[in-house]
mmCIF file of C-alpha atoms in Angstrom:
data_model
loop_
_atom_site.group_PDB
_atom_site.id
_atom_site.type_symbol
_atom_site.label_atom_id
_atom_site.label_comp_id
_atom_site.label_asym_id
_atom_site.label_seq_id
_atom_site.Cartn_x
_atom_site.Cartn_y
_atom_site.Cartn_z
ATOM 1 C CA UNK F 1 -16.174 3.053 11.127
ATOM 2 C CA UNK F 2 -15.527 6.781 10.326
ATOM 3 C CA UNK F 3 -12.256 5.650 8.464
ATOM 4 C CA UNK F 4 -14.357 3.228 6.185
ATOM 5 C CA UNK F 5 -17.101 5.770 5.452
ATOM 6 C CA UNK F 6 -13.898 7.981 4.307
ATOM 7 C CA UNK F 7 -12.129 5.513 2.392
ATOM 8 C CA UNK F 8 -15.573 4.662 0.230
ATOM 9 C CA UNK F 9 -16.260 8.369 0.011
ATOM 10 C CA UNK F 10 -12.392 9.196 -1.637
ATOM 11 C CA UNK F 11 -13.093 6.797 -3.590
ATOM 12 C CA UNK F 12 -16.723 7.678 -5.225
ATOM 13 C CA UNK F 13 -14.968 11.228 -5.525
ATOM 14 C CA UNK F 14 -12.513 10.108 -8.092
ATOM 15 C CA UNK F 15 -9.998 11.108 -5.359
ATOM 16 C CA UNK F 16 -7.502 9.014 -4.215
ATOM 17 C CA UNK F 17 -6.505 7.833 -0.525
ATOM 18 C CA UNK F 18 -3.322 7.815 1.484
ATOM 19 C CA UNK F 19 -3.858 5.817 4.355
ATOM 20 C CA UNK F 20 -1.669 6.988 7.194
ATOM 21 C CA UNK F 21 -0.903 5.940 10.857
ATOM 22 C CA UNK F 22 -1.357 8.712 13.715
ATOM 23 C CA UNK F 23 0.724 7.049 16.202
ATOM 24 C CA UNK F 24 3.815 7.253 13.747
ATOM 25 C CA UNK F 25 6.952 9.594 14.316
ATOM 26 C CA UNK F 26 5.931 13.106 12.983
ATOM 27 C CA UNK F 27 9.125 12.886 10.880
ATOM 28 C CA UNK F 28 7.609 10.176 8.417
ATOM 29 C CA UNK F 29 4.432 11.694 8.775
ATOM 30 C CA UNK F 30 5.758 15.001 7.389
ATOM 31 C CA UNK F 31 7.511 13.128 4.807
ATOM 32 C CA UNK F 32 4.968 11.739 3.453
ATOM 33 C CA UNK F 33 2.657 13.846 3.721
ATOM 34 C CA UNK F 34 5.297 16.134 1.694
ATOM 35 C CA UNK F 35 6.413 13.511 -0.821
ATOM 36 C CA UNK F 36 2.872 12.989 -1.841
ATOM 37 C CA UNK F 37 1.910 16.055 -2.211
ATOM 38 C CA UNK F 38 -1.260 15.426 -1.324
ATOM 39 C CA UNK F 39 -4.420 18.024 -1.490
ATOM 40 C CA UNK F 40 -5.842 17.094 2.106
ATOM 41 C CA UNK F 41 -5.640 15.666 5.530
ATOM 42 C CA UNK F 42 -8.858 13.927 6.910
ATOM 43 C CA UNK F 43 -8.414 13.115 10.635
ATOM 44 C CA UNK F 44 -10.516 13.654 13.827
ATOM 45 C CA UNK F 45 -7.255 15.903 15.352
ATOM 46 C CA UNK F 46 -4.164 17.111 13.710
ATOM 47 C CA UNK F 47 -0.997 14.531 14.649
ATOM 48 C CA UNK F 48 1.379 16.566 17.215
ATOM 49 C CA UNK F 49 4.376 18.020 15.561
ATOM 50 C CA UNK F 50 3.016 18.261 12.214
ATOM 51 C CA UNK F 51 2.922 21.843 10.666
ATOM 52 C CA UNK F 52 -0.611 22.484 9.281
ATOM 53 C CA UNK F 53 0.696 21.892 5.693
ATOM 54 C CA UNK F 54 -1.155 21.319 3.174
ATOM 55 C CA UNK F 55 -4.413 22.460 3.869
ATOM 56 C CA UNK F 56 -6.016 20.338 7.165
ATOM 57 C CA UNK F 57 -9.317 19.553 7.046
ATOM 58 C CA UNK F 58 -10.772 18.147 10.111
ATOM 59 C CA UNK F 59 -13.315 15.433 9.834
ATOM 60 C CA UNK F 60 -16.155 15.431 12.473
ATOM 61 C CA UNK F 61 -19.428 14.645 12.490
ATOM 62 C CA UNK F 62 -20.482 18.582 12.712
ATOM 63 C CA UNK F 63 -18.912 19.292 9.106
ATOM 64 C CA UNK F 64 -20.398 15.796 7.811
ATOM 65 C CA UNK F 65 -23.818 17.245 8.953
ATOM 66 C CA UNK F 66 -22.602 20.928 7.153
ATOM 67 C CA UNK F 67 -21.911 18.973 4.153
ATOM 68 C CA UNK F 68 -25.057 17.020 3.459
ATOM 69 C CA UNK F 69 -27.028 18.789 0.722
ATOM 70 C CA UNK F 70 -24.044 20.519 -0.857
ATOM 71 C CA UNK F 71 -23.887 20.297 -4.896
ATOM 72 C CA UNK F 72 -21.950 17.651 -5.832
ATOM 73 C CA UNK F 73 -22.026 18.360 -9.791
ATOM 74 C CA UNK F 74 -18.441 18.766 -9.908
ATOM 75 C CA UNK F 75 -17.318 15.643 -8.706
ATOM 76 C CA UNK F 76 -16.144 13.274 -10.634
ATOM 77 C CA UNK F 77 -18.406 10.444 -9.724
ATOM 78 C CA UNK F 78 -17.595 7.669 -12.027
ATOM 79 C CA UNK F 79 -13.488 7.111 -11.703
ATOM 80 C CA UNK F 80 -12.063 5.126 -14.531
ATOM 81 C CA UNK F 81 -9.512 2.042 -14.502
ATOM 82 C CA UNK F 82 -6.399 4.504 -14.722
ATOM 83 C CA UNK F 83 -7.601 6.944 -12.452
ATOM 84 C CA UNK F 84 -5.541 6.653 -8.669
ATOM 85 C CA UNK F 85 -7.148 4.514 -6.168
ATOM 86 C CA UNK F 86 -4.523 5.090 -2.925
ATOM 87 C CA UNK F 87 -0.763 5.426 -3.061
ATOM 88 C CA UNK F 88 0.773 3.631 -0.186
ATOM 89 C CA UNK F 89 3.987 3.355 1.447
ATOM 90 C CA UNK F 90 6.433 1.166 2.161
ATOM 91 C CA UNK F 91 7.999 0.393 5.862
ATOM 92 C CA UNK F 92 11.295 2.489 5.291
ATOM 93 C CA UNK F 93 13.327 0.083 6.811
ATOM 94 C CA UNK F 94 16.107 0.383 3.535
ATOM 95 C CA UNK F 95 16.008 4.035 3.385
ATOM 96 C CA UNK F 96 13.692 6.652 3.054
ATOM 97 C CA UNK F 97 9.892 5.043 2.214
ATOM 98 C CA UNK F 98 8.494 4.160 -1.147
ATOM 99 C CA UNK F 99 5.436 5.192 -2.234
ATOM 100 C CA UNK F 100 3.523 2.568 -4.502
ATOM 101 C CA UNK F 101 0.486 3.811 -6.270
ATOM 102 C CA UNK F 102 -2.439 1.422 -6.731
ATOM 103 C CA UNK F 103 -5.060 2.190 -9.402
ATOM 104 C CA UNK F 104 -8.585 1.327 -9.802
ATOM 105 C CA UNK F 105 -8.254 -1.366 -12.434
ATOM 106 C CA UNK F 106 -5.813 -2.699 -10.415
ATOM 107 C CA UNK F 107 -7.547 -3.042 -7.125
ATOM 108 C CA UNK F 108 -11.025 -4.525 -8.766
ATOM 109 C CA UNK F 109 -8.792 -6.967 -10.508
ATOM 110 C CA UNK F 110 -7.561 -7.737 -7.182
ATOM 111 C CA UNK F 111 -10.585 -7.979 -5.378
ATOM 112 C CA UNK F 112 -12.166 -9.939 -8.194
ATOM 113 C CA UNK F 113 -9.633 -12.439 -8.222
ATOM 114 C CA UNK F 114 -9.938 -12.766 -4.531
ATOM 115 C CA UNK F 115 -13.522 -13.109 -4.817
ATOM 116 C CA UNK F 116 -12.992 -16.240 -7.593
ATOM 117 C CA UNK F 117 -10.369 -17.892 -5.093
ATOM 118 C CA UNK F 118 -11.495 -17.373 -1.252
ATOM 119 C CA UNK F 119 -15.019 -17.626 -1.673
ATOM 120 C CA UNK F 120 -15.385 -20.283 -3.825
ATOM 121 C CA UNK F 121 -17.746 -22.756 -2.718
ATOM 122 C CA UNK F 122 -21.121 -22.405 -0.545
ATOM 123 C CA UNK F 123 -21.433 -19.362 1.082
ATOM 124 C CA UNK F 124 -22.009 -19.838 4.762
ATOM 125 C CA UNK F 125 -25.235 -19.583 6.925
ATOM 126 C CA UNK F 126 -25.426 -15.233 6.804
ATOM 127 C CA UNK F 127 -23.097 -14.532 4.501
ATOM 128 C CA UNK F 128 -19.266 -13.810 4.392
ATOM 129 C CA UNK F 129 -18.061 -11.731 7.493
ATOM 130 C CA UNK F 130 -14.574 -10.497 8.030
ATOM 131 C CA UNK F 131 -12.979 -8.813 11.202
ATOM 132 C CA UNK F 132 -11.334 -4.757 10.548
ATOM 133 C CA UNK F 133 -8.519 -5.639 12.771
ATOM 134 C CA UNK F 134 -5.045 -4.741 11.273
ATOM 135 C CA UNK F 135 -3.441 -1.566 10.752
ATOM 136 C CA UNK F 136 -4.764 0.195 7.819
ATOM 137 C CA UNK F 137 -1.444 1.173 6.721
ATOM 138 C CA UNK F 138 -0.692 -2.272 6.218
ATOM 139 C CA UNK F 139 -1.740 -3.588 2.386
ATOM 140 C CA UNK F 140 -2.753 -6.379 3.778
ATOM 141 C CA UNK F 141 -5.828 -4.468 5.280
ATOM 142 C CA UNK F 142 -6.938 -4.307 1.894
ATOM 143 C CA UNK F 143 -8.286 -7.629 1.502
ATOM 144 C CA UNK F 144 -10.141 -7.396 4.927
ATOM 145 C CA UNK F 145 -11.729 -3.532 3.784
ATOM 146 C CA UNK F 146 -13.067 -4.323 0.449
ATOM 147 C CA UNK F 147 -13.481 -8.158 -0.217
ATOM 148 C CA UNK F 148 -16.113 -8.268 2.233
ATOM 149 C CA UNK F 149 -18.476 -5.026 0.918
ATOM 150 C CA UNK F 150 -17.826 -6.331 -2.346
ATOM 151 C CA UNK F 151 -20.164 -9.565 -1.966
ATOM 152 C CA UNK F 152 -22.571 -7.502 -0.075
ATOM 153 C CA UNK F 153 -20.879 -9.465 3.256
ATOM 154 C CA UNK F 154 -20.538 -8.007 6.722
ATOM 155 C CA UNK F 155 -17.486 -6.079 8.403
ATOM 156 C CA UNK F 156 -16.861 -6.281 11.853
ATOM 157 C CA UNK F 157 -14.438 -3.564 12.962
ATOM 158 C CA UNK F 158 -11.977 -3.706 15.715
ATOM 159 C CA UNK F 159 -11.433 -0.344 17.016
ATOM 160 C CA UNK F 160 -7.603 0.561 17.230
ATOM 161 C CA UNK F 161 -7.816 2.627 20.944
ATOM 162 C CA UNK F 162 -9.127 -1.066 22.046
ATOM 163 C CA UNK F 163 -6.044 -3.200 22.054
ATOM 164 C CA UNK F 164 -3.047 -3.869 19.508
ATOM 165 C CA UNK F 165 -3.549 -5.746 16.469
ATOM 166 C CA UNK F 166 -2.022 -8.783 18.623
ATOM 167 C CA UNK F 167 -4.344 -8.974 21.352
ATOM 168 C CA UNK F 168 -7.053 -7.885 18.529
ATOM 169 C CA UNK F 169 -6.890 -10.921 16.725
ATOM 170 C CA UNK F 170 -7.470 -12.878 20.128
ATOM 171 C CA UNK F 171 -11.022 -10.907 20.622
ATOM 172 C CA UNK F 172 -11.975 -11.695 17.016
ATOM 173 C CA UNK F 173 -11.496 -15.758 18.149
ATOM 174 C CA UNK F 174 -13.132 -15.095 21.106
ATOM 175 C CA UNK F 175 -16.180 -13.246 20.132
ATOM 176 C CA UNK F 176 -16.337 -15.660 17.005
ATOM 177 C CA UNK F 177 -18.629 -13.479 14.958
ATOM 178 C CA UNK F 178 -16.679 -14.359 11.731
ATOM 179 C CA UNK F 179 -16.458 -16.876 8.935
ATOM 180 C CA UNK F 180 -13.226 -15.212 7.349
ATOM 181 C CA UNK F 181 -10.270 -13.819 8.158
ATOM 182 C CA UNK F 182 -6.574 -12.247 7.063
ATOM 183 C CA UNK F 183 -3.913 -12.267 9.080
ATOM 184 C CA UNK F 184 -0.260 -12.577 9.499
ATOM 185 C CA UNK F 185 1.710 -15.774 10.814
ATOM 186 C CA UNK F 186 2.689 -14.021 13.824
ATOM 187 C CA UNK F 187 -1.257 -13.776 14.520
ATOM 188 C CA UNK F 188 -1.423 -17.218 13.411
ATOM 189 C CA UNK F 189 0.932 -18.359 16.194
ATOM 190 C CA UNK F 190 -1.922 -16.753 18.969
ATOM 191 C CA UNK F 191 -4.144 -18.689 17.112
ATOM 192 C CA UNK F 192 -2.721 -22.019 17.846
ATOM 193 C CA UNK F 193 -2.036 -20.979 21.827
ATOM 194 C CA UNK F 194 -6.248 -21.018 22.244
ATOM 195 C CA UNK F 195 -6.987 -23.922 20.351
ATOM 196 C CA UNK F 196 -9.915 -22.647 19.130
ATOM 197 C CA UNK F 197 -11.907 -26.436 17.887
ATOM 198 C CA UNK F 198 -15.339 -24.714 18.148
ATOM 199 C CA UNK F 199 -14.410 -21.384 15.712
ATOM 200 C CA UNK F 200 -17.015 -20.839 12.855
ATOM 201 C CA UNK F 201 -13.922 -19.583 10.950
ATOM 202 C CA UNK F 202 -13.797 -21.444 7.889
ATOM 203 C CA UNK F 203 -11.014 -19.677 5.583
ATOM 204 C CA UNK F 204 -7.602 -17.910 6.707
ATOM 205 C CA UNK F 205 -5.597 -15.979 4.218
ATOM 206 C CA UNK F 206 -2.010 -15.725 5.769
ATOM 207 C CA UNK F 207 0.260 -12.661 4.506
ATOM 208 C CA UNK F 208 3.283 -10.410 5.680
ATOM 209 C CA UNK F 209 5.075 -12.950 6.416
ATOM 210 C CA UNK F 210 6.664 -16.616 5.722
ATOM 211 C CA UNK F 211 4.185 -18.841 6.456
ATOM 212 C CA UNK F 212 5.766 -22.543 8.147
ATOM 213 C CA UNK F 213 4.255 -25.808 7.292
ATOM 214 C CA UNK F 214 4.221 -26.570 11.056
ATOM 215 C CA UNK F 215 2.218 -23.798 11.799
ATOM 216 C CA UNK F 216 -0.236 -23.994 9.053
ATOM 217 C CA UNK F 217 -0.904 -27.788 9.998
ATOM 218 C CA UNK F 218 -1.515 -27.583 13.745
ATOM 219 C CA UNK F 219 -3.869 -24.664 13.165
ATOM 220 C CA UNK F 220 -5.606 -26.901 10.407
ATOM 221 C CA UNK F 221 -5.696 -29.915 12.932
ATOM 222 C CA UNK F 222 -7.372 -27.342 15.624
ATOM 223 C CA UNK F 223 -10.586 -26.142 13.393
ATOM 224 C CA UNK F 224 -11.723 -28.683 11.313
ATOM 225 C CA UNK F 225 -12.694 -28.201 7.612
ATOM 226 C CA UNK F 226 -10.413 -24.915 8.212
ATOM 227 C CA UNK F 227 -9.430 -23.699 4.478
ATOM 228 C CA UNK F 228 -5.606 -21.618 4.549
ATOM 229 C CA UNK F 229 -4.469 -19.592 1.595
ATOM 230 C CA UNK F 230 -0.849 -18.571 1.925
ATOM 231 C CA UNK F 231 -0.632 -15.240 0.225
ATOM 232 C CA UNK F 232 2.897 -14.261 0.905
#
C-alpha cells in the first residue's frame, strides 16, 4: 500500500514517477536510474550494489510522520496535461532499455476511455474492485492502479514478498473478493486449470501478450456472463 500512497503523492506534487523493480540486476537499475536522471529514490532500503547516486531518500513511516505539517506552498499542486506523469521503461531485450514518457493528458485520456469501455453497464453489488497483483513495472499495472480509484472503486493489493505474480493471480480466484481484473494470457491459462464456475469476476482485460481464441472461449464457458476485452 506504501507504493500506492507514493505513486498518488508524485503525482499531486506535479512530480513525476519512475516505477522501478528492486529485485532487478543492479546494472539496469543503475542505468536507469542514470539515464533518467531522476531527482530521487523513494524505497524502504537502498537496492544492493547501487551507489547512493542521486540523492536517496528513504521512505519510512518515521519521515512520513516528520513530514506531516510541513509547508507545502511551493508545490506545484495542480499539474497540467503536458506536465510528466511517469516515464517507464521498456524490457531491454533488443538492446539497452527505452524509456517512454507518459504525460498527464495522456494517462486521464487513458483511464477515461477505459472507464467508457470496461465499465459500461450496471455497476455491481459494492462497486468495482480490482486485485494490485502484477509487477508495477509492468504498464499493464496501470489499468489495475488507477481505473479502480478513479470510480471511487476498491483496490485489493497483493503484496509482492507473498508469492509471484503467477501463484498471485491464483489467490485473487481463490479469495474471490473481486469483480474485475487485468491480466496476461499466461495468467489466463491458471485460470482455466481451477475452473473457477462460482467467481464473482465479471470482466477480464487480457494484455502482454497474444491472446488465443481457444483460451478466451473455455475461460468464457467456465464463468458465465464473463465479459473479456483483449487489449493486446
Amino acid at each position: 500500500i506504501e507504493l500506492v500512497v507514493a505513486v498518488l503523492g508524485v503525482l499531486r506534487s506535479g512530480a513525476a514517477y519512475l516505477p522501478l523493480d528492486p529485485n532487478s540486476p543492479p546494472e539496469r537499475l543503475r542505468y536507469l536510474i542514470e539515464d533518467s536522471a531522476v531527482d530521487l529514490l523513494y524505497c524502504d532500503s537502498v537496492p544492493a550494489g547501487l551507489d547512493k547516486k542521486p540523492q536517496f531518500f528513504l521512505l519510512s513511516k518515521q519521515v512520513a510522520s516528520e513530514l506531516q505539517g510541513q509547508d507545502d506552498s511551493a508545490l506545484n499542486l495542480s499539474p497540467s496535461g503536458s506536465d510528466l506523469a511517469y516515464l517507464i521503461y521498456t524490457s531491454g531485450s533488443t538492446g539497452q532499455p527505452k524509456g517512454v514518457e507518459v504525460r498527464h493528458a495522456s494517462l486521464q485520456a487513458y483511464i477515461r476511455w477505459a472507464m467508457s469501455v470496461y465499465l459500461a453497464g450496471e455497476e455491481p453489488p459494492g462497486g468495482w474492485a480490482m486485485p494490485l497483483f502484477t509487477a508495477f513495472t509492468f504498464d499493464l499495472t496501470v489499468t489495475s492502479l488507477f481505473l479502480p480509484l478513479a470510480v471511487g472503486g476498491r483496490l485489493v493489493i497483493y503484496p509482492e514478498e507473498h508469492a509471484a505474480a503467477d501463484l498471485s493471480v491464483l489467490r485473487v480466484l481463490e479469495e474471490d473478493r473481486v469483480n474485475l481484473v487485468k491480466l496476461t494470457p499466461s495468467h489466463l491459462a491458471l485460470v482455466r486449470e481451477l475452473n473457477p464456475v462460482t467467481s464473482r469476476i465479471r470482466k477480464m482485460i487480457l494484455g502482454g501478450e497474444e491472446l488465443r481464441t481457444g483460451l478466451a472461449q473455455a475461460i468464457s464457458e467456465s464463468i458465465p456472463g464473463l465479459e473479456i476485452y483483449n487489449e493486446y
